[in-house]
Short mmCIF file of C-alpha atoms and ligand atoms in Angstrom, two decimals:
data_model
loop_
_atom_site.label_atom_id
_atom_site.label_comp_id
_atom_site.label_asym_id
_atom_site.label_seq_id
_atom_site.Cartn_x
_atom_site.Cartn_y
_atom_site.Cartn_z
CA MET Q 20 348.41 114.93 153.96
CA LEU Q 21 348.17 111.67 155.84
CA SER Q 22 344.55 111.91 156.95
CA ASN Q 23 341.75 114.49 157.09
CA VAL Q 24 338.75 113.22 159.03
CA VAL Q 25 335.57 115.32 158.94
CA ALA Q 26 332.66 114.71 161.34
CA SER Q 27 329.67 116.62 159.97
CA GLN Q 28 326.82 117.31 162.38
CA THR Q 29 323.44 116.34 160.96
CA VAL Q 30 321.65 117.10 164.24
CA HIS Q 31 321.05 120.72 163.12
CA GLU Q 32 319.18 119.92 159.91
CA LYS Q 33 315.75 119.77 161.46
CA TYR Q 34 316.28 123.19 163.06
CA GLY Q 35 317.31 124.82 159.77
CA GLY Q 36 320.53 126.21 161.25
CA VAL Q 37 323.32 125.46 163.73
CA VAL Q 38 322.16 125.20 167.35
CA PRO Q 39 325.27 126.23 169.37
CA GLU Q 40 324.57 124.03 172.41
CA LEU Q 41 324.00 120.96 170.25
CA ALA Q 42 327.14 121.76 168.26
CA SER Q 43 329.40 121.76 171.32
CA ARG Q 44 327.83 118.60 172.74
CA SER Q 45 328.25 116.83 169.46
CA HIS Q 46 331.86 118.05 169.30
CA HIS Q 47 332.46 116.70 172.76
CA ARG Q 48 331.04 113.29 171.81
CA THR Q 49 333.06 112.92 168.61
CA ILE Q 50 336.43 114.58 169.23
CA THR Q 51 338.17 111.56 170.78
CA GLY Q 52 336.96 109.16 168.09
CA VAL Q 53 337.81 111.56 165.27
CA THR Q 54 341.34 112.06 166.61
CA SER Q 55 341.88 108.29 166.99
CA GLN Q 56 340.58 107.72 163.47
CA ALA Q 57 342.86 110.42 162.06
CA LEU Q 58 345.90 108.80 163.72
CA LEU Q 59 344.80 105.34 162.60
CA GLU Q 60 344.33 106.42 158.98
CA ALA Q 61 347.70 108.20 159.07
CA ASP Q 62 349.22 105.06 160.58
CA ILE Q 63 351.04 106.98 163.33
CA GLY Q 64 350.81 107.31 167.11
CA VAL Q 65 350.43 110.43 169.25
CA SER Q 66 354.13 110.28 170.10
CA ASP Q 67 354.98 110.75 166.40
CA LEU Q 68 353.42 114.22 166.40
CA ASP Q 69 355.82 117.19 166.24
CA ALA Q 70 353.10 119.70 167.04
CA ILE Q 71 349.36 120.08 167.53
CA ALA Q 72 347.35 122.81 165.78
CA VAL Q 73 343.92 123.77 167.07
CA THR Q 74 341.31 126.31 166.03
CA GLN Q 75 341.38 129.25 168.42
CA GLY Q 76 338.60 131.28 166.73
CA PRO Q 77 336.48 132.75 165.31
CA GLY Q 78 333.58 130.38 165.83
CA LEU Q 79 331.06 129.18 168.39
CA MET Q 80 332.51 129.57 171.87
CA GLY Q 81 331.29 126.19 173.17
CA SER Q 82 332.75 124.25 170.24
CA LEU Q 83 336.02 126.20 170.40
CA LEU Q 84 336.35 125.39 174.10
CA VAL Q 85 335.87 121.67 173.45
CA GLY Q 86 338.62 121.67 170.80
CA LEU Q 87 341.02 123.82 172.80
CA SER Q 88 340.58 121.82 176.01
CA PHE Q 89 341.13 118.56 174.16
CA ALA Q 90 344.22 119.89 172.34
CA LYS Q 91 345.68 121.30 175.56
CA GLY Q 92 345.15 117.96 177.30
CA LEU Q 93 346.93 116.13 174.49
CA SER Q 94 349.73 118.69 174.44
CA LEU Q 95 350.26 118.55 178.19
CA THR Q 96 350.06 114.78 178.54
CA HIS Q 97 352.39 113.99 175.66
CA ARG Q 98 354.56 117.15 175.85
CA ILE Q 99 353.77 118.20 172.30
CA PRO Q 100 354.02 121.91 171.27
CA LEU Q 101 350.62 123.54 170.72
CA TYR Q 102 349.70 126.18 168.12
CA GLY Q 103 346.46 128.17 168.10
CA VAL Q 104 345.19 128.81 164.57
CA ASP Q 105 342.78 131.41 163.26
CA HIS Q 106 339.97 129.66 161.38
CA ILE Q 107 339.59 132.36 158.71
CA ASP Q 108 343.34 132.54 158.04
CA ALA Q 109 343.28 128.75 157.79
CA HIS Q 110 340.74 128.95 154.96
CA ILE Q 111 343.30 131.05 153.04
CA TYR Q 112 346.10 128.56 153.78
CA ALA Q 113 343.96 125.64 152.57
CA ASN Q 114 345.40 126.82 149.24
CA PHE Q 115 348.93 126.09 150.51
CA ILE Q 116 348.33 122.38 151.18
CA GLU Q 117 349.37 121.18 147.76
CA LYS Q 118 351.62 124.01 146.56
CA THR Q 119 352.94 127.34 147.82
CA PRO Q 120 351.26 130.19 145.93
CA ALA Q 121 353.41 133.19 145.05
CA SER Q 122 352.83 136.29 147.22
CA PRO Q 123 351.65 138.99 147.11
CA LEU Q 124 348.16 137.78 146.33
CA VAL Q 125 344.53 138.64 146.84
CA CYS Q 126 342.18 136.15 148.49
CA LEU Q 127 338.40 136.11 148.51
CA THR Q 128 337.30 134.24 151.63
CA VAL Q 129 333.65 133.27 151.51
CA SER Q 130 332.20 131.07 154.24
CA GLY Q 131 329.06 130.74 156.35
CA GLY Q 132 330.29 133.38 158.79
CA HIS Q 133 332.62 135.58 156.74
CA THR Q 134 332.96 137.33 153.41
CA GLN Q 135 336.30 139.07 153.11
CA LEU Q 136 338.72 140.35 150.52
CA VAL Q 137 342.25 140.12 151.87
CA TYR Q 138 345.54 141.33 150.44
CA VAL Q 139 348.28 138.91 151.48
CA GLU Q 140 351.70 140.52 151.15
CA ALA Q 141 353.38 137.42 152.58
CA PRO Q 142 352.11 134.56 154.77
CA PHE Q 143 350.56 136.00 157.97
CA SER Q 144 350.94 139.56 156.69
CA HIS Q 145 347.35 140.39 155.73
CA THR Q 146 345.45 143.57 154.98
CA LEU Q 147 341.67 143.40 155.09
CA LEU Q 148 340.40 145.26 152.01
CA GLY Q 149 336.70 144.80 152.67
CA LYS Q 150 334.07 142.57 154.21
CA SER Q 151 330.33 142.12 154.40
CA ARG Q 152 328.36 144.69 156.39
CA ASP Q 153 325.65 142.15 157.12
CA ASP Q 154 325.16 138.55 155.96
CA ALA Q 155 328.15 136.53 154.76
CA ALA Q 156 327.83 134.98 151.29
CA GLY Q 157 327.30 131.48 152.71
CA GLU Q 158 324.75 132.81 155.17
CA ALA Q 159 322.92 134.45 152.25
CA PHE Q 160 322.88 131.15 150.35
CA ASP Q 161 321.59 129.33 153.43
CA LYS Q 162 318.89 131.88 154.32
CA ILE Q 163 317.70 132.09 150.71
CA GLY Q 164 317.63 128.28 150.57
CA LYS Q 165 315.27 128.36 153.53
CA ILE Q 166 313.04 130.97 151.82
CA LEU Q 167 312.93 128.73 148.73
CA GLY Q 168 311.95 125.74 150.88
CA LEU Q 169 315.19 123.82 150.23
CA PRO Q 170 316.88 121.54 152.81
CA TRP Q 171 319.54 123.10 155.07
CA PRO Q 172 322.26 124.11 154.39
CA GLY Q 173 321.05 125.94 151.30
CA GLY Q 174 324.47 126.63 149.73
CA PRO Q 175 325.13 123.20 148.19
CA GLU Q 176 321.40 122.80 147.36
CA ILE Q 177 321.21 126.09 145.46
CA ASP Q 178 324.45 125.14 143.69
CA ARG Q 179 322.99 121.78 142.60
CA HIS Q 180 319.80 123.39 141.22
CA SER Q 181 321.75 126.25 139.60
CA GLN Q 182 323.67 123.88 137.39
CA LYS Q 183 320.45 123.03 135.53
CA GLY Q 184 319.06 126.58 135.48
CA ASP Q 185 319.23 129.84 133.54
CA PRO Q 186 321.12 132.56 135.49
CA GLU Q 187 319.28 135.23 133.50
CA PHE Q 188 315.78 133.95 134.32
CA HIS Q 189 315.25 136.77 136.84
CA ARG Q 190 317.56 139.69 137.66
CA PHE Q 191 317.93 139.91 141.45
CA PRO Q 192 319.77 143.00 142.79
CA ARG Q 193 323.57 143.11 142.73
CA SER Q 194 324.13 144.81 146.07
CA MET Q 195 326.90 147.41 146.42
CA LEU Q 196 328.34 146.42 143.05
CA ASN Q 197 330.20 149.69 142.54
CA ARG Q 198 330.92 150.53 146.15
CA GLY Q 199 334.53 149.63 146.93
CA TYR Q 200 335.30 146.37 148.65
CA GLU Q 201 332.35 146.21 151.01
CA PHE Q 202 329.66 143.60 150.54
CA SER Q 203 326.02 143.39 151.58
CA PHE Q 204 323.73 140.43 151.00
CA SER Q 205 320.74 141.08 153.24
CA GLY Q 206 318.96 143.14 150.55
CA LEU Q 207 319.16 140.21 148.14
CA LYS Q 208 317.59 137.93 150.76
CA THR Q 209 314.66 140.35 151.16
CA SER Q 210 314.29 140.67 147.42
CA VAL Q 211 314.05 136.86 147.06
CA LEU Q 212 311.49 136.76 149.88
CA TYR Q 213 309.26 139.32 148.09
CA TYR Q 214 309.71 137.49 144.80
CA VAL Q 215 308.61 134.17 146.36
CA GLN Q 216 305.62 135.83 148.06
CA GLU Q 217 304.59 137.45 144.80
CA LYS Q 218 305.02 134.40 142.55
CA GLY Q 219 303.70 131.73 144.92
CA GLU Q 220 304.93 128.29 145.92
CA GLY Q 221 303.82 126.47 142.76
CA PHE Q 222 305.75 128.84 140.48
CA VAL Q 223 308.84 128.64 142.68
CA CYS Q 224 308.81 124.80 142.67
CA GLU Q 225 308.32 124.69 138.92
CA HIS Q 226 311.19 127.12 138.25
CA MET Q 227 313.48 126.14 141.14
CA ASP Q 228 316.52 125.54 138.89
CA ASN Q 229 316.17 128.91 137.15
CA ILE Q 230 315.51 130.83 140.38
CA CYS Q 231 318.52 129.21 142.06
CA ALA Q 232 320.73 130.00 139.05
CA SER Q 233 319.51 133.63 139.16
CA VAL Q 234 320.26 133.88 142.90
CA SER Q 235 323.73 132.35 142.41
CA ALA Q 236 324.44 134.80 139.58
CA ALA Q 237 323.49 137.76 141.81
CA ILE Q 238 325.88 136.61 144.56
CA VAL Q 239 328.70 135.42 142.31
CA GLU Q 240 328.71 138.51 140.08
CA VAL Q 241 329.30 140.81 143.06
CA LEU Q 242 332.02 138.55 144.48
CA ILE Q 243 333.86 138.26 141.18
CA SER Q 244 333.64 141.94 140.32
CA LYS Q 245 335.21 143.00 143.64
CA LEU Q 246 337.84 140.28 143.47
CA GLU Q 247 338.83 141.46 140.00
CA MET Q 248 338.94 145.07 141.15
CA ALA Q 249 341.19 144.14 144.11
CA ALA Q 250 343.51 142.04 141.96
CA MET Q 251 343.86 144.90 139.47
CA GLU Q 252 344.37 147.63 142.03
CA HIS Q 253 347.08 145.65 143.82
CA GLY Q 254 348.66 144.33 140.64
CA VAL Q 255 348.95 140.78 141.97
CA GLY Q 256 349.75 137.75 139.84
CA THR Q 257 347.87 135.29 142.05
CA ILE Q 258 344.30 135.20 143.29
CA LEU Q 259 342.83 132.69 145.71
CA LEU Q 260 339.35 131.55 146.62
CA ALA Q 261 338.79 130.22 150.13
CA GLY Q 262 336.02 129.11 152.50
CA GLY Q 263 332.96 126.89 152.16
CA VAL Q 264 331.40 128.94 149.35
CA SER Q 265 334.52 128.44 147.21
CA ALA Q 266 333.06 124.97 146.57
CA ASN Q 267 330.37 126.75 144.50
CA THR Q 268 330.40 125.68 140.85
CA MET Q 269 329.43 129.05 139.36
CA LEU Q 270 331.94 130.95 141.53
CA ARG Q 271 334.77 128.60 140.57
CA GLU Q 272 333.90 128.82 136.88
CA ARG Q 273 333.51 132.62 136.78
CA ALA Q 274 336.75 133.02 138.77
CA ARG Q 275 338.53 130.77 136.27
CA GLN Q 276 337.25 132.88 133.36
CA MET Q 277 338.28 136.08 135.11
CA ALA Q 278 341.80 134.81 135.86
CA GLU Q 279 342.19 133.76 132.23
CA ARG Q 280 341.03 137.19 131.06
CA MET Q 281 343.48 138.94 133.41
CA GLY Q 282 346.37 136.54 132.83
CA VAL Q 283 346.77 135.78 136.54
CA THR Q 284 347.05 132.47 138.40
CA LEU Q 285 343.91 131.31 140.19
CA LEU Q 286 344.10 128.80 143.02
CA VAL Q 287 341.04 127.19 144.54
CA PRO Q 288 341.27 124.56 147.28
CA ARG Q 289 340.29 121.00 146.47
CA MET Q 290 336.65 120.38 147.37
CA GLU Q 291 337.46 118.65 150.66
CA TYR Q 292 339.61 121.61 151.73
CA CYS Q 293 336.95 124.26 150.95
CA THR Q 294 334.48 123.66 153.78
CA ASP Q 295 335.73 123.43 157.37
CA ASN Q 296 338.38 120.74 157.75
CA ALA Q 297 341.36 119.74 159.88
CA ALA Q 298 343.89 119.79 157.04
CA MET Q 299 343.68 123.58 156.70
CA ILE Q 300 344.21 124.00 160.46
CA ALA Q 301 347.21 121.65 160.33
CA ILE Q 302 348.93 123.41 157.39
CA THR Q 303 348.42 126.82 159.04
CA GLY Q 304 349.80 125.48 162.34
CA ALA Q 305 352.80 124.03 160.50
CA MET Q 306 353.45 127.36 158.74
CA LYS Q 307 353.09 129.22 162.02
CA GLY Q 308 355.54 126.79 163.63
CA GLU Q 309 358.20 127.86 161.11
CA VAL Q 310 358.03 131.51 162.15
CA SER Q 311 356.87 131.59 165.77
CA ARG Q 312 357.17 129.86 169.11
CA PRO Q 313 354.41 127.53 170.32
CA ASP Q 314 351.47 128.95 172.25
CA GLY Q 315 351.24 128.05 175.90
CA LEU Q 316 348.41 126.33 177.73
CA GLY Q 317 346.97 129.78 178.45
CA LEU Q 318 345.70 129.91 174.84
CA LYS Q 319 342.22 131.45 174.86
CA PRO Q 320 339.39 131.05 172.34
CA TYR Q 321 337.73 134.03 170.66
CA ALA Q 322 334.26 134.00 169.08
CA ARG Q 323 335.04 137.01 166.84
CA ARG Q 324 338.17 138.67 165.58
CA PRO Q 325 338.59 142.32 166.52
CA GLU Q 326 337.93 143.42 162.91
CA GLY Q 327 334.90 141.06 162.72
O1 LIG Z 24 333.77 127.42 155.62
P1 LIG Z 24 332.54 126.70 156.00
O2 LIG Z 24 332.56 125.21 155.90
O3 LIG Z 24 332.11 127.04 157.45
C1 LIG Z 24 332.22 128.32 157.98
O4 LIG Z 24 333.34 128.69 158.35
O5 LIG Z 24 331.20 129.02 157.97
O6 LIG Z 24 331.37 127.30 155.09
C2 LIG Z 24 330.08 126.84 155.17
C3 LIG Z 24 329.24 127.62 154.19
C4 LIG Z 24 327.73 127.35 154.34
O7 LIG Z 24 327.05 128.58 154.37
C5 LIG Z 24 327.42 126.54 153.09
O8 LIG Z 24 326.09 126.71 152.64
C6 LIG Z 24 328.39 127.12 152.11
O9 LIG Z 24 329.58 127.25 152.84
N1 LIG Z 24 328.62 126.20 150.96
C7 LIG Z 24 328.26 126.52 149.70
C8 LIG Z 24 328.60 125.39 148.90
N2 LIG Z 24 329.16 124.44 149.72
C9 LIG Z 24 329.17 124.97 150.98
N3 LIG Z 24 327.69 127.62 149.19
C10 LIG Z 24 327.45 127.65 147.87
N4 LIG Z 24 327.74 126.61 147.04
C11 LIG Z 24 328.32 125.48 147.52
N5 LIG Z 24 328.61 124.46 146.68
ZN1 LIG Z 25 335.04 127.89 157.92
#
């Protein structure tokens, strides 16, 4: 990996969530500079590129259009093959940056927009085992962070507090624990809201670490239990974590314990490859390039995948 430049958008913080129009404008402002910086850090020129990989979806349409238009322009001007990459697949392949995990495997992808259990028979041969019916795990962390009065995004904040807290301080519901591979996190969010209303602000501030640890335990326990079930049912020797929430300390630790118990290999991306990044798009594009022809300039963005 020669360079991996990330431009995070702080403009959304004061709104407590991503504002799509601001996201695409900010993308538009930074994309040229970020690309130049990536080339500079890699110490190469555009003409050294064998291929360009770009996120095709899912995501916010405005931001996807900015990236796709820029990539197409670069591809056309410099005659470089272009590959459209699926953002959620790319989270899985973030695990392939440093080594090639043995297939078949089971991957738990947990991000701000998706919570999915996927059986990967071989690269690009995926079966969706289950997903969230409502909020994604990251979305649950972020919404609960808001309810607790923490800065946005709530995921890393709740993680930070959890590390000093007692996960058994309060037992929040473990939604759909014994119901196959489907997830649901909106009930947990409501339960935290009622808890905060009942206990009051002073109590919540005083016990923030314990409450955060209890919330994390409720989310992580469900994720781990379904991941374990999937790994057992499919008899795989490798399990992966992927997506922004795979940066979570409790999730990483409980997954490590589970893998040890089961005698399987666990792979988790390095921190900088967990949340959205260019490296995971590049590796997926490179892998795609080995098995398929480049996409043309007709490449179209999609906000959602057909299966959600
Ligand atoms: O994959 P990602 O960067 O973007 C999407 O594709 O959505 O994931 C972002 C999500 C956010 O919801 C953020 O709160 C969550 O990942 N996240 C975490 C942690 N770091 C990021 N959630 C829990 N613990 C963390 N340490
Ligand atoms: Zn993502």
